[in-house]
Amino acid sequence: MNMKTKYHLIILIFFFSLSSFAQRDTIPLNKNWQFKIDKEAEGLAKQWFSKNWTDGRVVTIPHTWNIEKENEMHYGWGWYQQKLFVPGKWKGKQLVLQFGAINHTSTIYINGKKVKENIGDGFNKFFINLDGLLNFNAENIITVACNNDFGKMKVPYTNSFDWPNDGGIIREVALLVSNRPAMAYAHITPKLNVETNQGDVKINIGLRQTDANKNLKFKVQITEDNQATHNVVLQTTVKPVWENGEAVLTFKLPKVNAWHFDFPNLYRANITLLNGNKATDQINSSFGFREIKFVGTKLHLNNEPIKVMGVEWTAGSNPNFGFAETKEEIIRHGKLMKDVNCIFSRVHFQQDDAFYDFCDRNGIIIQEEVPLWGGDTPSDASIEKIAHSQLETMIGNHYNHPSIFAWGVGNELRGRDANMKKMIEGLIAKTRKLDASRLVSYVSNTLNEQYYNNPKFTPDAGSLGDYIMMNEYGGSWWDVPVGKINQYMDSVHMSYPDKPFFISEFGLCEPNFKGGDERRLEDLVYHMAIYESKPYVEGGIYFDLTDYRTHYGGGEGKFKQRVHGIYDMYGKPKPSMKVLREQSSPVEVQNTSTWKKGKLTLAIFGSIGLPQHIVKGYKLYLSDKTDNYATTKAYDLPTLKPGERVNFEVDDLYDGKGIITIVRPTGYIATQKSFYPNEVFETFK
């Protein structure tokens, strides 16, 4: 037995020793994978899956070969192998192999036997039931063949997408070990009564054993998660109601704290499956109570009318990681989003669980999308089948995240083509069937091609969802004078007056459009001014957070990129970063004065642009530097409604000058400014 095998044996025995205390163990399998690049596409013919390798190199998962100098432009096959010792005491247990994602097509072999094909889905988490596939008290070999070519049997289709095409096991791998019967999922549907703060909870549980004993019981504990207290709000053991093969549990909680982007209150459900008196499996999941709905065409969160603003992040942007981002790297980018006041975003493709957990805990409302992208995508049966499969997996994986308010079924797909509209309509219908608790949308770039006053007007696919998501690039991708953006937007709104209206993308893309960050600043300011002048615009998303890697664009190899961000590829801010933060702030500091001796009076407004919501629980600081505000006195800012003004007094420590910082309840800067920038930053640096 070699040292790597001994290492895994020790780890497995350690986790097994805990099994008397825990009903489910999640064992990471990310170290010491053997990897081979297959540039000659010979691995299948030579049956690499049937051999115990000795000629691979060791890599750690997550991994992609497309950030390696010698493999940057390889779009084809790559192979991975892992040796796993399975103790004999695990006979009779439920063993499941979990892959966070493999981009884009993969075949999994256990001990030389093909056990799973995951076709054309590079970003969803998937599972393999290992019943009957393992040798106990022996070493087992897991082999993964994956392919990232620009093929036609995948979503996104061929090369019709604008992000990296990084191949490999791009997210973490784990082995799930439990007794039987075991749970496959627990979907939690919370409902908030905004008048009484009562919470209703419905939990739908799927079992891995379809013939499981129907006399099963469930022990449920619900606890405050990330809140100031960690009270247990429910603890009970109940028999379920069985509906369509699922165990269904329902509970009422007399008072809950609502989830809000400034107060992202979460609860944690600990669900234990009992077979008689024996606990066989356990699932833990965070969730939150919030009500997001439209009243007419106006967005409401927990009965509060709001307008939202944010930025999108394109994963895989950092050349040091590509799609093989660690959880720390994902969280770092989440913090960059919050540093520019992001409370609203979308993602073009499914992300790692860590991203949605960050959004849950830090307050970002998300539309998660199937990566059905680009005008070259056909509306044929093969693509439709893959898209429906991805949609179902996506919703199943991320059902419990309160940050996800809506599902997206595609982006820029020829929204006026009759066959494509039919496919989009089918995906929207499927979404509503899978999750009636959330909204659904399709993101369109063709809404401006035809309007209601055209005698041949036919609605765009962008109108098929619950609201309009419009990619708006007037002055760049739209080859029109900037002065016509007003007219275009009004025409779209008048064509679909009963649909809530959001800007799903805007920004400046280099190298396609020259001008650097100076032009980016100009583009950002004039577009925001237009959106804020339109009472029907309910929200906007700036594209993009960072300059991002893509399979086409400027640069070479893994540095091929689109310069589209307010940060560079590594997260270094550009001047436009602070401008977006200030443009996206819900609070405005407009003036300072020294009316009283020893006091500085600040004129502060609640924003009536984008975003627009009640400002509550914010703190204000006055400091001599931008980075030391937290060491100074904290002032509690009064609650401000949109458009409301307050004259706010602070101690005048810097002779009428100083740097004003206002911080959200979540700890992120909402606004930071000085009205004497040159003098202050030189005097107090």
XYZ file of C-alpha atoms in Angstrom:
685
model
C 0.000 0.000 0.000
C 1.577 3.350 -1.034
C 1.620 6.520 1.094
C -1.276 8.179 -0.767
C -3.486 5.152 -0.250
C -2.522 5.061 3.443
C -3.415 8.740 3.716
C -6.928 8.109 2.401
C -7.322 5.050 4.621
C -6.453 7.140 7.688
C -8.897 9.866 6.673
C -11.707 7.394 6.017
C -11.136 5.575 9.308
C -11.184 8.937 11.115
C -14.518 9.870 9.617
C -15.884 6.401 10.194
C -14.978 6.720 13.872
C -17.314 9.709 14.047
C -20.239 7.839 12.518
C -21.565 6.717 15.882
C -22.170 10.393 16.641
C -23.256 11.706 13.237
C -25.905 10.323 10.902
C -24.190 11.648 7.787
C -20.527 12.249 7.084
C -19.361 14.400 4.190
C -15.814 13.308 3.395
C -13.819 15.601 1.090
C -12.001 13.836 -1.751
C -9.962 16.717 -3.153
C -6.342 15.731 -2.487
C -3.968 13.552 -4.482
C -5.865 13.074 -7.739
C -3.814 11.741 -10.640
C -4.236 13.808 -13.808
C -3.424 13.211 -17.480
C -3.974 15.555 -20.388
C -5.200 13.720 -23.490
C -4.257 15.926 -26.432
C -4.285 12.980 -28.828
C -7.775 11.872 -27.694
C -6.476 8.364 -27.146
C -7.655 7.696 -23.608
C -10.923 6.000 -24.533
C -9.326 3.786 -27.204
C -6.534 2.778 -24.838
C -9.038 2.251 -22.019
C -7.366 4.481 -19.453
C -10.452 3.934 -17.306
C -9.516 0.245 -16.845
C -5.980 0.826 -15.565
C -4.397 1.736 -12.246
C -2.256 4.697 -13.281
C 1.352 5.203 -12.368
C 2.204 7.905 -14.928
C -0.173 10.755 -13.996
C 0.745 13.897 -12.088
C -0.819 14.852 -8.765
C -3.356 17.702 -8.672
C -5.762 19.092 -6.104
C -9.449 19.624 -6.822
C -10.795 22.072 -7.895
C -8.592 21.909 -10.985
C -8.572 23.143 -14.567
C -5.824 22.541 -17.107
C -6.627 25.762 -18.974
C -4.621 27.918 -16.565
C -1.513 25.765 -17.114
C 0.955 27.284 -19.581
C 1.293 24.116 -21.676
C -2.463 23.481 -21.740
C -4.021 26.959 -21.925
C -5.582 26.379 -25.327
C -6.430 22.686 -24.983
C -10.122 22.073 -25.629
C -10.634 18.350 -25.516
C -10.027 15.469 -23.132
C -8.531 15.441 -19.663
C -8.496 12.475 -17.265
C -8.465 12.172 -13.482
C -8.045 9.190 -11.177
C -8.431 8.705 -7.427
C -7.805 5.643 -5.246
C -10.241 5.158 -2.402
C -10.085 2.578 0.370
C -13.589 1.582 1.551
C -13.792 -0.044 5.013
C -15.673 -3.319 5.336
C -17.796 -1.817 8.113
C -19.467 0.389 5.514
C -21.350 -2.538 4.016
C -25.040 -1.738 4.198
C -24.472 2.024 4.399
C -25.640 4.544 1.825
C -22.608 5.809 -0.121
C -22.961 8.647 -2.616
C -20.249 10.357 -4.665
C -20.798 14.110 -5.081
C -19.155 16.221 -7.807
C -19.493 19.997 -7.457
C -19.133 20.392 -11.237
C -17.116 19.012 -14.150
C -16.879 21.204 -17.231
C -18.514 20.367 -19.535
C -19.074 16.681 -20.333
C -17.835 13.814 -18.204
C -17.901 10.051 -17.861
C -17.313 8.490 -14.439
C -15.868 4.990 -14.002
C -15.658 2.973 -10.784
C -13.170 0.108 -10.902
C -13.192 0.269 -14.698
C -16.991 0.222 -15.038
C -18.842 3.170 -16.561
C -21.348 4.372 -13.941
C -22.355 7.882 -15.060
C -22.378 10.123 -18.121
C -23.002 13.811 -17.506
C -23.558 15.269 -20.956
C -23.233 18.971 -21.734
C -23.696 20.287 -18.164
C -20.510 21.871 -16.863
C -21.730 23.859 -13.864
C -24.322 21.833 -11.922
C -23.537 19.658 -8.920
C -24.399 15.995 -9.470
C -24.454 12.748 -7.476
C -23.681 9.069 -8.083
C -25.293 6.371 -5.963
C -22.530 3.824 -5.324
C -24.770 0.854 -4.482
C -23.251 -2.323 -5.905
C -20.236 -0.521 -7.365
C -17.623 -0.746 -4.585
C -15.295 -3.378 -3.206
C -15.341 -3.338 0.596
C -12.249 -3.592 2.743
C -10.331 -2.888 -0.455
C -8.993 -0.121 -2.654
C -11.362 1.245 -5.310
C -10.423 3.319 -8.327
C -12.463 6.339 -9.467
C -11.640 7.517 -12.986
C -13.091 10.623 -14.593
C -12.861 11.441 -18.284
C -13.924 15.000 -19.083
C -14.114 17.045 -22.242
C -14.359 20.812 -22.787
C -14.425 20.950 -26.583
C -16.746 23.382 -28.359
C -19.276 20.648 -29.000
C -22.905 20.765 -30.053
C -24.270 18.445 -27.361
C -24.017 20.907 -24.533
C -25.503 24.044 -22.999
C -24.061 26.555 -23.706
C -23.974 25.508 -27.345
C -20.559 25.255 -29.099
C -18.736 28.600 -28.595
C -21.825 30.818 -28.236
C -20.918 32.143 -24.789
C -18.749 34.880 -23.361
C -16.738 33.402 -20.500
C -13.782 31.001 -20.130
C -13.993 27.470 -21.483
C -11.985 25.923 -18.659
C -12.121 22.133 -18.531
C -11.670 19.848 -15.558
C -13.124 18.907 -12.181
C -13.691 22.573 -11.419
C -15.445 22.193 -8.055
C -14.945 20.063 -4.983
C -15.618 16.330 -4.700
C -16.992 14.550 -1.638
C -18.202 11.157 -0.451
C -21.494 11.166 1.467
C -21.822 8.345 4.001
C -25.020 7.589 5.937
C -27.137 4.720 7.154
C -30.291 3.562 5.372
C -32.812 4.781 4.522
C -31.207 8.046 3.410
C -32.468 11.370 2.168
C -31.650 12.645 -1.318
C -32.813 16.215 -0.640
C -34.874 18.423 1.626
C -36.516 21.349 -0.147
C -37.598 24.037 2.299
C -40.350 26.472 1.277
C -40.705 29.242 3.872
C -43.585 31.703 3.708
C -43.610 35.014 5.559
C -46.770 36.724 6.776
C -45.551 40.328 6.590
C -48.435 41.594 8.718
C -47.877 39.291 11.701
C -44.243 38.121 11.170
C -45.508 34.564 11.362
C -43.561 32.019 9.356
C -44.947 28.930 7.662
C -42.480 26.183 6.724
C -43.051 23.371 4.260
C -40.329 20.750 3.788
C -40.433 18.293 0.892
C -38.058 15.375 1.428
C -36.990 12.884 -1.229
C -35.553 9.512 -0.236
C -32.839 7.567 -2.024
C -34.731 4.326 -1.382
C -38.044 4.340 -3.208
C -39.244 1.353 -1.162
C -38.420 2.980 2.172
C -40.580 2.185 5.181
C -43.556 4.542 5.170
C -43.574 4.507 8.993
C -40.522 6.741 9.076
C -40.414 9.801 11.309
C -38.428 13.025 11.139
C -36.848 14.948 13.969
C -36.721 18.635 13.043
C -34.866 21.403 14.829
C -34.991 24.971 13.494
C -32.518 27.453 14.975
C -31.687 31.090 14.366
C -28.535 30.925 12.264
C -26.555 34.137 11.672
C -28.595 36.319 14.011
C -27.641 38.041 17.275
C -29.252 35.172 19.149
C -29.247 31.501 18.229
C -32.578 30.525 19.706
C -34.164 27.187 18.929
C -37.530 28.156 17.462
C -38.805 24.629 16.736
C -37.938 21.176 17.967
C -40.269 18.300 17.228
C -40.527 14.747 15.917
C -43.314 14.086 13.428
C -44.624 11.576 10.935
C -44.808 13.001 7.419
C -47.615 13.164 4.928
C -46.621 11.326 1.738
C -47.285 13.145 -1.547
C -46.018 11.965 -4.947
C -43.273 9.899 -3.337
C -42.058 12.732 -1.119
C -42.311 13.060 2.659
C -43.971 16.410 3.411
C -43.631 18.254 6.732
C -45.401 21.507 7.632
C -44.860 23.816 10.612
C -45.972 27.225 11.863
C -43.600 29.558 13.672
C -45.385 32.326 15.636
C -42.688 34.976 15.023
C -39.679 35.107 12.718
C -37.132 37.708 11.652
C -37.430 38.437 7.954
C -34.578 38.172 5.436
C -33.654 41.507 3.852
C -30.531 42.548 1.954
C -29.564 44.862 4.849
C -30.706 42.359 7.500
C -30.078 38.914 5.957
C -31.565 36.892 8.817
C -31.221 33.150 8.315
C -32.565 30.057 10.027
C -31.029 26.595 10.048
C -33.004 23.397 9.752
C -31.503 20.211 11.143
C -33.552 17.302 9.764
C -32.906 13.807 11.119
C -34.494 10.729 9.579
C -35.663 8.146 12.138
C -36.329 4.527 11.240
C -38.070 3.395 14.403
C -35.861 4.858 17.135
C -32.698 4.716 15.038
C -31.362 7.868 13.368
C -30.206 6.901 9.871
C -29.508 10.176 8.059
C -29.330 13.906 8.610
C -29.509 17.016 6.415
C -28.735 20.574 7.530
C -29.730 23.594 5.488
C -30.014 27.343 5.967
C -33.075 29.217 4.716
C -34.804 32.554 5.189
C -38.245 34.123 5.360
C -38.913 36.887 2.842
C -41.663 37.976 0.501
C -40.546 39.243 -2.908
C -43.388 40.123 -5.232
C -44.671 42.658 -7.706
C -47.542 44.956 -6.821
C -48.622 45.972 -10.275
C -45.248 46.598 -11.902
C -43.507 47.668 -8.680
C -41.050 45.467 -6.782
C -41.795 44.859 -3.098
C -39.619 43.165 -0.471
C -41.479 42.279 2.726
C -44.200 44.816 1.867
C -41.669 47.600 1.241
C -41.540 49.124 -2.260
C -37.915 49.049 -3.398
C -35.732 49.640 -6.423
C -32.536 47.641 -6.680
C -29.054 48.072 -8.097
C -26.066 45.788 -8.416
C -23.274 44.268 -10.464
C -22.636 40.865 -12.029
C -19.509 38.783 -11.501
C -18.253 36.455 -14.238
C -16.622 33.499 -12.490
C -13.263 32.232 -13.750
C -11.895 35.738 -14.302
C -8.691 35.416 -12.270
C -5.958 33.773 -14.434
C -4.436 32.213 -11.311
C -7.569 30.113 -10.720
C -9.825 30.089 -13.783
C -12.944 28.061 -13.037
C -11.036 26.134 -10.345
C -11.784 28.825 -7.775
C -11.407 28.019 -4.100
C -14.213 28.956 -1.751
C -11.975 31.733 -0.416
C -11.610 33.158 -3.938
C -15.371 33.003 -4.481
C -16.029 34.828 -1.209
C -13.393 37.434 -2.082
C -15.315 38.293 -5.240
C -18.569 38.375 -3.285
C -17.014 41.004 -1.036
C -15.943 43.016 -4.095
C -19.597 42.987 -5.179
C -20.748 44.244 -1.781
C -18.011 46.895 -1.815
C -19.917 48.580 -4.670
C -23.303 48.399 -2.897
C -24.542 45.337 -4.761
C -27.964 44.174 -3.553
C -29.167 42.739 -6.900
C -27.420 40.524 -9.441
C -27.685 37.692 -11.925
C -25.333 34.933 -13.018
C -25.128 33.615 -16.577
C -24.369 30.085 -15.376
C -24.731 28.004 -12.217
C -22.262 28.836 -9.448
C -20.689 26.970 -6.553
C -22.796 26.612 -3.399
C -20.364 28.950 -1.622
C -21.446 31.857 -3.832
C -25.147 31.540 -2.961
C -24.313 31.034 0.705
C -22.374 34.313 0.560
C -25.356 36.054 -1.041
C -27.671 34.579 1.607
C -25.494 35.880 4.443
C -24.494 39.245 2.981
C -27.660 40.368 1.229
C -27.622 40.001 -2.559
C -30.839 39.176 -4.435
C -29.964 36.835 -7.316
C -31.437 35.552 -10.561
C -29.715 32.232 -11.290
C -29.728 31.111 -14.919
C -29.308 28.116 -17.168
C -26.391 28.991 -19.516
C -28.552 28.826 -22.629
C -26.750 31.696 -24.297
C -26.227 33.285 -27.676
C -27.933 33.787 -31.008
C -26.287 30.734 -32.593
C -28.027 28.368 -30.172
C -30.501 26.131 -32.025
C -33.970 25.357 -30.747
C -33.711 21.654 -31.551
C -34.767 18.690 -29.427
C -31.230 17.854 -28.228
C -30.489 21.317 -26.847
C -33.978 21.569 -25.373
C -33.489 18.253 -23.548
C -30.147 19.320 -22.063
C -31.564 22.712 -21.060
C -34.562 21.125 -19.305
C -32.262 18.714 -17.484
C -29.963 21.529 -16.374
C -32.930 23.596 -15.217
C -34.305 20.778 -13.082
C -30.898 20.045 -11.536
C -30.200 23.734 -10.880
C -33.492 24.295 -9.086
C -33.112 21.095 -7.092
C -29.585 21.964 -5.965
C -30.236 25.552 -4.903
C -33.877 25.499 -3.857
C -33.282 26.577 -0.249
C -31.295 29.787 -0.849
C -33.320 32.896 0.091
C -31.001 35.078 -2.001
C -32.317 33.410 -5.171
C -35.558 35.227 -5.959
C -35.910 34.063 -9.570
C -34.725 31.560 -12.153
C -33.536 32.554 -15.620
C -34.002 30.287 -18.637
C -31.580 31.917 -21.069
C -29.817 35.002 -22.379
C -29.815 36.650 -25.837
C -31.381 33.763 -27.762
C -33.069 35.281 -30.834
C -36.119 36.320 -28.875
C -38.251 36.954 -31.967
C -37.700 33.602 -33.627
C -40.908 31.555 -33.380
C -39.236 28.214 -32.645
C -36.893 29.714 -30.081
C -39.806 31.472 -28.372
C -41.584 28.145 -28.124
C -38.552 26.558 -26.460
C -38.216 29.482 -24.037
C -41.928 29.272 -23.248
C -41.540 25.564 -22.440
C -38.628 26.265 -20.103
C -40.600 28.975 -18.313
C -43.553 26.627 -17.858
C -41.210 23.923 -16.525
C -39.696 26.407 -14.062
C -43.086 27.380 -12.673
C -43.971 23.729 -12.214
C -40.703 22.949 -10.414
C -40.791 26.006 -8.145
C -44.005 27.965 -7.753
C -42.489 30.017 -4.917
C -40.156 32.040 -7.154
C -40.297 34.224 -10.243
C -38.907 33.379 -13.691
C -37.495 35.421 -16.562
C -35.711 35.288 -19.912
C -33.035 37.951 -20.597
C -33.471 39.584 -23.997
C -31.358 41.701 -26.335
C -34.047 41.963 -29.027
C -36.783 43.908 -27.237
C -35.791 47.036 -29.168
C -36.230 45.469 -32.620
C -39.979 45.955 -32.869
C -42.606 47.913 -30.934
C -46.345 47.903 -30.242
C -47.092 50.543 -32.932
C -45.697 48.325 -35.688
C -48.617 46.774 -37.647
C -46.706 43.470 -37.681
C -45.788 43.609 -33.976
C -45.270 40.249 -32.276
C -44.159 40.133 -28.628
C -40.521 39.361 -27.893
C -39.629 36.299 -25.790
C -38.507 38.754 -23.117
C -42.175 39.297 -22.303
C -42.874 35.615 -21.569
C -41.556 35.682 -17.995
C -42.788 37.519 -14.924
C -40.823 40.683 -15.730
C -38.682 42.292 -18.439
C -34.900 41.767 -18.280
C -33.315 43.963 -20.937
C -29.621 44.057 -21.902
C -29.071 47.719 -22.808
C -25.931 48.851 -24.636
C -26.885 52.150 -26.240
C -23.797 53.911 -27.553
C -21.760 50.705 -27.921
C -23.293 47.371 -29.003
C -26.413 49.320 -29.982
C -25.220 51.420 -32.903
C -27.466 54.400 -32.093
C -26.906 57.927 -30.777
C -26.881 58.107 -27.005
C -29.775 60.567 -27.169
C -32.044 57.818 -28.549
C -31.680 55.526 -25.513
C -34.569 57.367 -23.838
C -36.810 56.737 -26.828
C -35.813 53.074 -27.119
C -36.541 52.390 -23.459
C -39.879 54.197 -23.523
C -40.892 52.254 -26.621
C -40.065 48.940 -24.948
C -42.006 49.918 -21.830
C -45.035 51.028 -23.854
C -44.941 47.730 -25.752
C -45.182 45.757 -22.465
C -46.725 48.254 -19.998
C -47.924 45.568 -17.579
C -44.468 44.016 -17.128
C -42.016 45.131 -14.421
C -38.884 46.458 -16.126
C -35.238 45.781 -15.224
C -31.926 46.560 -16.892
C -30.131 43.210 -16.800
C -26.832 44.447 -18.292
C -25.131 47.701 -19.183
C -21.492 48.755 -19.382
C -18.546 49.306 -21.708
C -16.671 46.420 -23.307
C -13.071 46.747 -24.428
C -11.297 45.979 -26.698
C -14.434 46.101 -28.865
C -15.026 49.733 -27.842
C -11.993 51.871 -27.092
C -11.684 54.615 -24.540
C -10.457 53.045 -21.320
C -11.821 53.676 -17.858
C -12.434 57.328 -18.655
C -15.040 56.298 -21.219
C -16.339 53.629 -18.814
C -16.996 56.350 -16.249
C -18.829 58.473 -18.812
C -20.880 55.471 -19.969
C -21.780 54.530 -16.396
C -22.904 57.996 -15.347
C -25.060 58.797 -18.379
C -26.754 55.392 -18.401
C -27.550 55.615 -14.685
C -28.972 59.105 -15.215
C -31.326 57.759 -17.892
C -32.487 54.804 -15.771
C -33.111 56.985 -12.738
C -35.276 59.316 -14.824
C -37.597 56.427 -15.764
C -40.217 55.675 -13.090
C -40.863 52.250 -14.645
C -37.257 50.996 -14.188
C -37.234 48.815 -11.068
C -33.578 47.844 -11.043
C -30.287 47.616 -12.885
C -27.191 45.419 -13.041
C -23.823 46.751 -14.122
C -21.760 44.402 -16.261
C -19.130 43.545 -15.165
C -17.484 43.333 -11.737
C -14.052 42.458 -13.153
C -12.329 42.267 -16.472
C -13.033 38.664 -17.332
C -11.356 35.812 -19.134
C -13.098 34.521 -22.230
C -12.305 32.141 -25.070
C -12.289 35.131 -27.387
C -11.175 38.693 -26.804
C -7.914 40.529 -26.374
C -4.769 38.916 -24.973
C -3.246 35.458 -25.351
C -3.874 32.053 -23.786
C -5.395 32.193 -20.313
C -5.130 36.002 -20.456
C -7.628 36.350 -23.315
C -10.117 38.751 -21.817
C -12.743 41.385 -22.165
C -11.929 44.593 -20.360
C -15.420 45.126 -19.034
C -14.922 45.584 -15.303
C -14.652 48.172 -12.574
C -11.867 45.938 -11.193
C -9.129 44.274 -13.226
C -8.843 40.475 -13.573
C -7.166 40.188 -10.179
C -9.617 42.415 -8.296
C -7.615 45.664 -8.322
C -10.079 48.591 -8.439
C -10.203 51.118 -11.249
C -11.463 54.702 -10.743
C -14.874 53.538 -11.982
C -15.203 51.250 -8.938
C -15.785 54.126 -6.504
C -18.079 55.863 -8.976
C -20.284 52.764 -9.225
C -20.312 52.486 -5.432
C -21.513 56.084 -5.083
C -24.006 55.780 -7.944
C -25.405 52.640 -6.281
C -25.655 54.037 -2.769
C -29.092 54.238 -1.110
C -27.985 57.310 0.862
C -26.585 60.616 -0.379
C -24.360 63.030 1.545
C -24.803 66.242 -0.394
C -23.250 69.026 1.660
C -21.446 69.971 4.860
C -21.624 73.167 6.919
C -20.317 74.570 10.231
C -23.381 76.378 11.559
C -22.582 75.489 15.181
C -19.225 75.842 16.855
C -17.572 72.460 17.256
C -20.178 70.745 15.091
C -20.207 69.677 11.450
C -23.688 69.475 9.912
C -24.240 67.070 7.044
C -27.126 67.291 4.574
C -28.144 63.667 3.958
C -30.893 62.282 1.694
C -32.402 58.875 1.094
C -31.843 58.081 -2.590
C -34.763 58.270 -5.006
C -32.765 56.825 -7.892
C -31.273 53.331 -8.151
C -31.351 51.845 -5.611
C -34.306 53.116 -3.633
C -35.280 51.703 -0.243
C -35.555 52.562 3.425
C -32.180 53.232 5.047
C -32.251 51.716 8.518
C -29.523 50.727 10.971
C -26.735 52.526 9.088
C -23.759 54.081 10.899
C -21.800 57.226 10.056
C -18.134 57.968 10.751
C -15.897 61.026 10.330
C -12.191 60.260 9.896
C -8.939 61.658 8.529
C -8.237 58.681 6.266
C -10.333 56.405 4.098
C -9.182 53.234 5.820
C -9.305 54.148 9.514
C -12.951 55.169 9.887
C -13.785 52.108 12.023
C -11.436 53.389 14.772
C -13.435 56.606 15.147
C -16.748 57.414 16.818
C -19.776 55.656 15.309
C -22.970 57.702 14.889
C -26.323 55.970 14.421
C -27.934 57.408 11.322
C -31.711 57.882 11.690
C -34.055 55.875 9.504
C -34.490 57.551 6.128
C -37.160 56.930 3.531
C -36.385 57.560 -0.154
C -36.283 61.321 -0.727
C -36.269 62.161 2.979
C -33.663 64.677 4.236
C -31.908 64.955 7.564
C -29.436 67.572 8.815
C -27.094 65.383 10.817
C -24.611 66.766 13.340
C -21.230 65.233 14.207
C -18.259 66.510 16.178
C -16.138 68.804 14.026
C -12.721 67.203 14.458
C -11.064 68.414 11.269
C -11.982 72.098 10.968
C -15.013 71.486 8.751
C -13.259 68.865 6.694
C -12.666 65.118 7.008
C -13.858 61.986 5.269
C -17.476 60.916 5.728
C -18.171 57.169 5.673
C -21.619 55.600 5.978
C -21.735 51.860 6.581
C -24.559 49.377 6.042
C -25.802 47.081 8.827
C -23.918 44.280 7.020
C -20.630 46.162 7.493
C -20.034 47.290 3.904
C -19.463 50.914 2.913
C -22.547 52.571 1.447
C -20.834 55.880 0.675
C -17.495 57.496 1.419
C -16.628 61.009 0.386
C -14.936 64.283 1.242
C -15.958 67.684 -0.062
C -12.336 68.833 0.113
C -10.675 65.927 -1.686
C -7.302 67.425 -2.570
C -6.800 69.273 0.696
C -8.113 66.511 2.931
C -6.329 63.602 1.324
C -3.030 65.509 1.387
C -3.415 66.874 4.925
C -4.695 63.697 6.559
C -2.962 60.950 4.550
